């Protein structure tokens, strides 16, 4: 994702692999009570296996991937690529990868984009690459192929993605030169090893090799400069990819539509050009920026890319939320809302975009220390259409509308731009219009001369003026005669409801019927029971219009009183007008044609309408289901349609079945159907109610390292004076490198201890430190608390509130260290006395390097200090146990920092806490660290997907965020995230499904670091955020507990002498 600029498959492919969903009790409609009283699911642990759907991504055959200026093609079949970005590490629950992929496919997507996070797979330069468990990339790619999704692979090495080091491993901070060039041979050798490892996996899964659905490959990510060493670097990455067997199209994503990589595409070895576009920016508390049109294939700057399909590799699907923001992800959901999606779709379809990837479709969680604090906190929900908890937001329906439109009107994939259509009789604001005309697939038009596409939005995308207008169009009749409509619609007007858009197909077919135009979006277009069926959608209450070719007198019937029609015998045109509202039918019959059904449905009703597809009698055939929370897939067998789906409550659904299909199942169980005209009705059960226990806590204080007598003899001595990376120091006053990265302590809390002799009584001290936004540090001298400070200059961490004077959230992402002086309490030390200065610093996460200048190589931790010492100072440093060789290889390097409790395993399941004291609150009894532990038992029904969160309750957090405390939270040993009570904004934390034992005991450990007495939450409790019937099977991640790791950990509790430090 670009930091500074913010930054379906066509008919050849359909929904694959229904998976793993449980049985549900179903009842006949004739005996069915209202939906609110529908029966609950019978307990069952039986899961439905994958469908037997085949497409080029999983049929085991080699396929040829080509392209022209219109689109990508597989074996000559054009693809309108409709993709969304998913980050597997932000969903550390491999079974639930499939859940998200299925939800994407159900919503009309035919592709998924994956970044691959090098640092997640290799903790140290001498460590092996880990592709097991939550890092199993073969499994991820198999799932995508099984679910009918092509893969856009983006392995870096640098990926940005708002993650630690931009995806590069933290140990590369000890490098002399910027990492996004090939200047440093050692760096490149390490990067080449990563590329070799990941490329071998990707190569096995390429469409071209018959091993999977990898369709495209991105080399590097958003390089600002396309010349010199940067171009050379990208060229080396491309060369490596080809050496490793990558033979699908290779592209690089320009950070904005600037043509930076268009002119030298061939020189670098790139096959095609693409760019990123985040038009409305990222401050979810501010006004959106204006949408602007793409000049693809018109602007001379893109001339060199004219044989590339119009490809937006990252298109705004949400926005990240910085530390200290006044808003949370819910604000970003509204900022990047359904209206924007609709405008964005019309603009991009109007610009001929045929390869499009939403960043993000599912955001996920920056669990542990995987995220970069410079771009956000634990939640990476992003305001995306699928929430961090895997629930569905209503705005997903707009993306579904467009994905289904691609299927219903596939000729959109090969069209040329023509002069913008006329906008007439305008009442309201200025209107922007688009017109495209078929350059192929003309057989899908009514006339045989080719379809057209029209779209409209307000010229100012932020304008909320209700605007009415008309247009005109010229098309052709089936006999080839030119037909002009001087006013469209012929009755009433087109209406834009402010931030809105309209898309109109022109000259198309519905079965054996021909249509001149429709003012409603085509959502579904197929034949059901041998009769053509089209679903048209628009805004509730507005008037719609469709003109059909009718050479003989038609019969039009509808129970909806808004429907009117006019047949012009001379022109052979049937015009039907109607109001959009709750779905209803208009039935049209005419001699010589199969009866036509037009299903009129307002946009809101489509939130719960679904049309999965699969093979039937050698053709791709969709099914239509209304009033369902989620229909994941369909598989046809004999006369039965096997449906797979999920519900959040009991519901009555409507189903339209194709010819030859008379029966249905739901999640593997027979679904009783009741005939209701051209469709069927059925009842689905909802999930059983679930609850979670109230947590009871026990506590134990730590912070032993603040005691001057703590044994730090085995700590790393900070003695580097000449680092390879000049950014690491040394500091002017200490003349020794204190940067934690230099000693391979990269994540979380870090302890420093300085041993020296005081030059005066109670000497004042000055500390310079950096720990990223949201960070802090605490200071003790000879065991006496001195104070605390933010560990970043000018950031929200100083005040606890974001800088409201700036409407760009990136302005708060401070990059400067904090320098601060402390006054030592009187009587702490005397001149000549031995001093032990203890500093606990929170490193909230490594930087990214969006600019490519080495920004992710900057020092982290204590950087320098003036201590009022006489003679030598000896510094000791301690971070996570094992550093870049973590004790816990399963959870990995990003799971733990250097708190004593972490190094001793207090966070692990099975740690013996029987001597800990009950805790009525989490308020601190003194400055420092206190641990809290609790356990609870879950017993969820096997066929339900229950999403849980940890909710932090602090009265000081609202409204001014004055709780000077921060937490690190572990569930069954996995680091769920961090709460910062004087910065915020996050206070509710997703628990990834793989961290939980859904049918048994679970253990939670919380470390609360308080800057003073009384700070800290009142409590932290569990909450249910989602409950679905029809679930991918849960599977708890296999990871070691305390008993398996204790021999490699610190002693559970240290033995510390209580003698005072003597004066020398």
CSV table of C-alpha atoms in Angstrom, one decimal, residues 29-259:
chain,number,residue,atom,x,y,z
A,29,UNK,CA,-42.6,-24.4,4.4
A,30,UNK,CA,-46.1,-25.9,4.9
A,31,UNK,CA,-45.4,-26.4,8.6
A,32,UNK,CA,-43.1,-23.5,9.0
A,33,UNK,CA,-43.7,-20.8,11.6
A,34,UNK,CA,-42.6,-17.3,10.8
A,35,UNK,CA,-38.9,-16.9,10.5
A,36,UNK,CA,-38.5,-15.5,14.0
A,37,UNK,CA,-39.7,-18.8,15.3
A,38,UNK,CA,-37.8,-21.1,12.9
A,39,UNK,CA,-36.1,-23.9,14.7
A,40,UNK,CA,-32.5,-23.8,15.7
A,41,UNK,CA,-29.8,-26.1,14.2
A,42,UNK,CA,-29.4,-29.5,15.6
A,43,UNK,CA,-25.9,-30.1,17.0
A,44,UNK,CA,-23.7,-31.7,14.5
A,45,UNK,CA,-20.0,-32.0,13.8
A,46,UNK,CA,-20.4,-33.2,10.2
A,47,UNK,CA,-18.8,-30.9,7.7
A,48,UNK,CA,-19.5,-30.5,4.0
A,49,UNK,CA,-16.4,-31.0,1.8
A,50,UNK,CA,-15.4,-29.0,-1.2
A,51,UNK,CA,-17.3,-29.0,-4.4
A,52,UNK,CA,-16.0,-30.6,-7.6
A,53,UNK,CA,-15.9,-27.3,-9.5
A,54,UNK,CA,-13.1,-27.0,-12.1
A,55,UNK,CA,-11.7,-23.9,-13.8
A,56,UNK,CA,-8.3,-23.0,-15.2
A,57,UNK,CA,-7.0,-22.4,-11.7
A,58,UNK,CA,-7.5,-25.9,-10.4
A,59,UNK,CA,-8.1,-28.2,-13.4
A,60,UNK,CA,-4.5,-29.5,-13.4
A,61,UNK,CA,-3.9,-28.4,-17.0
A,62,UNK,CA,-1.4,-25.9,-18.3
A,63,UNK,CA,-3.0,-22.6,-19.5
A,64,UNK,CA,-1.7,-19.7,-21.5
A,65,UNK,CA,-2.0,-16.2,-20.0
A,66,UNK,CA,-1.9,-13.3,-22.5
A,67,UNK,CA,-3.1,-9.8,-22.6
A,68,UNK,CA,-3.9,-6.9,-24.9
A,69,UNK,CA,-4.9,-3.3,-24.2
A,70,UNK,CA,-8.3,-4.4,-23.2
A,71,UNK,CA,-7.8,-7.2,-20.7
A,72,UNK,CA,-6.0,-10.2,-19.5
A,73,UNK,CA,-6.9,-13.6,-21.1
A,74,UNK,CA,-6.6,-17.2,-20.2
A,75,UNK,CA,-6.5,-19.5,-23.2
A,76,UNK,CA,-7.9,-16.6,-25.2
A,77,UNK,CA,-10.9,-16.1,-22.8
A,78,UNK,CA,-11.1,-12.5,-21.5
A,79,UNK,CA,-11.1,-11.9,-17.8
A,80,UNK,CA,-12.5,-8.9,-16.1
A,81,UNK,CA,-10.4,-9.3,-13.0
A,82,UNK,CA,-12.3,-8.2,-9.8
A,83,UNK,CA,-10.0,-8.7,-6.9
A,84,UNK,CA,-9.6,-7.8,-3.2
A,85,UNK,CA,-6.5,-7.7,-1.0
A,86,UNK,CA,-6.2,-10.2,1.9
A,87,UNK,CA,-3.1,-10.4,4.3
A,88,UNK,CA,-2.8,-13.9,5.6
A,89,UNK,CA,-0.6,-12.9,8.6
A,90,UNK,CA,-3.4,-10.6,9.7
A,91,UNK,CA,-5.6,-13.6,10.0
A,92,UNK,CA,-3.4,-16.1,11.9
A,93,UNK,CA,-6.0,-18.8,11.6
A,94,UNK,CA,-5.5,-20.9,8.5
A,95,UNK,CA,-9.0,-22.5,8.5
A,96,UNK,CA,-10.5,-19.0,8.5
A,97,UNK,CA,-8.5,-18.1,5.4
A,98,UNK,CA,-11.0,-20.2,3.5
A,99,UNK,CA,-13.9,-18.4,5.2
A,100,UNK,CA,-12.8,-15.0,3.9
A,101,UNK,CA,-12.0,-16.4,0.4
A,102,UNK,CA,-15.5,-17.9,0.2
A,103,UNK,CA,-17.1,-14.7,1.3
A,104,UNK,CA,-15.2,-12.9,-1.5
A,105,UNK,CA,-16.2,-15.4,-4.1
A,106,UNK,CA,-19.9,-15.2,-3.0
A,107,UNK,CA,-19.8,-11.4,-3.4
A,108,UNK,CA,-18.7,-11.7,-7.1
A,109,UNK,CA,-14.9,-11.5,-6.8
A,110,UNK,CA,-12.9,-13.7,-9.0
A,111,UNK,CA,-9.4,-13.0,-7.8
A,112,UNK,CA,-7.5,-12.3,-4.6
A,113,UNK,CA,-4.2,-10.4,-4.0
A,114,UNK,CA,-1.7,-11.6,-1.5
A,115,UNK,CA,1.4,-9.8,-0.2
A,116,UNK,CA,4.0,-12.2,1.2
A,117,UNK,CA,5.7,-11.1,4.4
A,118,UNK,CA,9.4,-12.1,4.4
A,119,UNK,CA,10.0,-11.2,8.1
A,120,UNK,CA,7.1,-13.4,9.1
A,121,UNK,CA,8.8,-16.5,7.6
A,122,UNK,CA,12.4,-15.9,8.7
A,123,UNK,CA,13.4,-14.5,12.0
A,124,UNK,CA,17.2,-14.5,11.5
A,125,UNK,CA,19.6,-14.6,8.6
A,126,UNK,CA,20.8,-18.1,9.7
A,127,UNK,CA,17.3,-19.3,10.4
A,128,UNK,CA,15.4,-21.5,7.9
A,129,UNK,CA,12.3,-20.2,6.1
A,130,UNK,CA,9.1,-21.3,7.9
A,131,UNK,CA,6.2,-22.2,5.7
A,132,UNK,CA,4.3,-24.3,8.3
A,133,UNK,CA,1.2,-23.7,10.5
A,134,UNK,CA,0.0,-20.1,10.3
A,135,UNK,CA,2.8,-19.6,7.6
A,136,UNK,CA,1.7,-22.4,5.3
A,137,UNK,CA,1.7,-20.7,1.9
A,138,UNK,CA,1.0,-23.9,-0.1
A,139,UNK,CA,-2.2,-24.2,1.9
A,140,UNK,CA,-3.2,-20.6,1.3
A,141,UNK,CA,-2.7,-20.9,-2.4
A,142,UNK,CA,-4.5,-24.3,-2.6
A,143,UNK,CA,-7.5,-22.7,-0.8
A,144,UNK,CA,-7.6,-19.8,-3.2
A,145,UNK,CA,-7.6,-22.2,-6.2
A,146,UNK,CA,-10.2,-24.4,-4.6
A,147,UNK,CA,-12.5,-21.4,-4.0
A,148,UNK,CA,-12.3,-20.3,-7.7
A,149,UNK,CA,-10.1,-17.2,-7.1
A,150,UNK,CA,-7.1,-16.3,-9.3
A,151,UNK,CA,-4.2,-15.1,-7.3
A,152,UNK,CA,-2.2,-11.9,-7.7
A,153,UNK,CA,1.1,-12.7,-6.0
A,154,UNK,CA,3.1,-9.9,-4.4
A,155,UNK,CA,6.2,-11.2,-2.6
A,156,UNK,CA,8.3,-8.1,-2.3
A,157,UNK,CA,10.9,-8.3,-0.9
A,158,UNK,CA,9.6,-4.9,0.3
A,159,UNK,CA,5.8,-4.8,0.4
A,160,UNK,CA,5.1,-1.8,2.8
A,161,UNK,CA,1.6,-3.0,3.9
A,162,UNK,CA,1.9,-0.9,7.1
A,163,UNK,CA,3.9,-3.7,8.7
A,164,UNK,CA,7.2,-4.0,10.5
A,165,UNK,CA,10.0,-3.0,8.2
A,166,UNK,CA,7.6,-3.0,5.3
A,167,UNK,CA,7.8,-6.7,5.3
A,168,UNK,CA,11.6,-7.1,5.5
A,169,UNK,CA,13.0,-8.9,8.5
A,170,UNK,CA,13.9,-6.8,11.5
A,171,UNK,CA,17.5,-8.0,11.5
A,172,UNK,CA,18.1,-6.1,8.2
A,173,UNK,CA,18.0,-2.9,10.3
A,174,UNK,CA,21.7,-3.7,10.9
A,175,UNK,CA,22.5,-2.7,7.3
A,176,UNK,CA,24.6,0.1,6.0
A,177,UNK,CA,22.6,1.0,2.8
A,178,UNK,CA,19.0,1.4,2.0
A,179,UNK,CA,17.4,-2.0,1.5
A,180,UNK,CA,15.3,-1.2,-1.6
A,181,UNK,CA,18.4,-1.2,-3.9
A,182,UNK,CA,20.9,-3.8,-4.8
A,183,UNK,CA,23.9,-1.6,-3.5
A,184,UNK,CA,24.6,-3.9,-0.6
A,185,UNK,CA,25.6,-7.3,-1.8
A,186,UNK,CA,24.9,-8.9,1.6
A,187,UNK,CA,21.4,-7.5,1.7
A,188,UNK,CA,20.8,-8.7,-1.9
A,189,UNK,CA,22.1,-12.1,-1.1
A,190,UNK,CA,19.6,-12.4,1.8
A,191,UNK,CA,16.8,-11.0,-0.3
A,192,UNK,CA,17.6,-13.4,-3.1
A,193,UNK,CA,17.3,-16.3,-0.7
A,194,UNK,CA,13.8,-15.1,0.3
A,195,UNK,CA,12.8,-14.7,-3.3
A,196,UNK,CA,14.1,-18.1,-4.2
A,197,UNK,CA,12.1,-19.7,-1.3
A,198,UNK,CA,8.8,-17.9,-2.0
A,199,UNK,CA,9.1,-18.1,-5.8
A,200,UNK,CA,9.5,-21.8,-5.7
A,201,UNK,CA,6.2,-22.0,-3.9
A,202,UNK,CA,4.5,-19.6,-6.2
A,203,UNK,CA,5.8,-21.3,-9.3
A,204,UNK,CA,4.2,-24.5,-8.3
A,205,UNK,CA,0.8,-22.8,-8.2
A,206,UNK,CA,0.9,-21.0,-11.5
A,207,UNK,CA,-2.0,-21.2,-13.9
A,208,UNK,CA,0.6,-21.7,-16.7
A,209,UNK,CA,2.0,-24.8,-15.0
A,210,UNK,CA,-1.3,-26.4,-14.2
A,211,UNK,CA,-0.6,-26.3,-10.5
A,212,UNK,CA,-2.9,-23.6,-9.2
A,213,UNK,CA,-4.4,-20.2,-9.8
A,214,UNK,CA,-1.4,-17.7,-9.6
A,215,UNK,CA,-2.2,-15.5,-12.5
A,216,UNK,CA,0.1,-12.5,-12.0
A,217,UNK,CA,3.3,-11.6,-10.2
A,218,UNK,CA,4.3,-8.2,-8.8
A,219,UNK,CA,8.0,-7.3,-8.6
A,220,UNK,CA,8.8,-5.1,-5.5
A,221,UNK,CA,6.2,-2.5,-4.4
A,222,UNK,CA,5.6,1.2,-5.2
A,223,UNK,CA,9.2,2.2,-5.9
A,224,UNK,CA,9.1,6.0,-6.2
A,225,UNK,CA,11.9,6.2,-8.7
A,226,UNK,CA,11.9,4.2,-11.9
A,227,UNK,CA,15.4,5.1,-13.0
A,228,UNK,CA,19.0,4.4,-11.8
A,229,UNK,CA,19.6,2.0,-8.9
A,230,UNK,CA,15.9,1.6,-8.3
A,231,UNK,CA,15.2,0.4,-11.8
A,232,UNK,CA,18.3,-1.9,-11.6
A,233,UNK,CA,16.9,-3.3,-8.3
A,234,UNK,CA,13.5,-4.1,-9.8
A,235,UNK,CA,15.3,-5.6,-12.8
A,236,UNK,CA,17.2,-8.0,-10.5
A,237,UNK,CA,14.0,-9.0,-8.8
A,238,UNK,CA,12.4,-9.8,-12.2
A,239,UNK,CA,15.4,-11.7,-13.3
A,240,UNK,CA,15.3,-13.7,-10.1
A,241,UNK,CA,11.6,-14.5,-10.6
A,242,UNK,CA,12.2,-15.8,-14.1
A,243,UNK,CA,15.2,-17.9,-13.0
A,244,UNK,CA,12.9,-19.4,-10.3
A,245,UNK,CA,10.3,-20.4,-12.8
A,246,UNK,CA,7.8,-17.5,-12.7
A,247,UNK,CA,6.2,-17.4,-16.2
A,248,UNK,CA,3.0,-15.5,-15.6
A,249,UNK,CA,2.8,-11.8,-16.4
A,250,UNK,CA,5.1,-9.6,-14.2
A,251,UNK,CA,4.1,-6.1,-13.2
A,252,UNK,CA,5.2,-3.4,-10.8
A,253,UNK,CA,2.6,-1.1,-9.1
A,254,UNK,CA,3.4,2.6,-9.7
A,255,UNK,CA,2.5,4.3,-6.4
A,256,UNK,CA,0.0,6.6,-8.2
A,257,UNK,CA,-1.1,6.9,-11.8
A,258,UNK,CA,2.0,8.8,-12.8
A,259,UNK,CA,3.4,6.5,-15.6
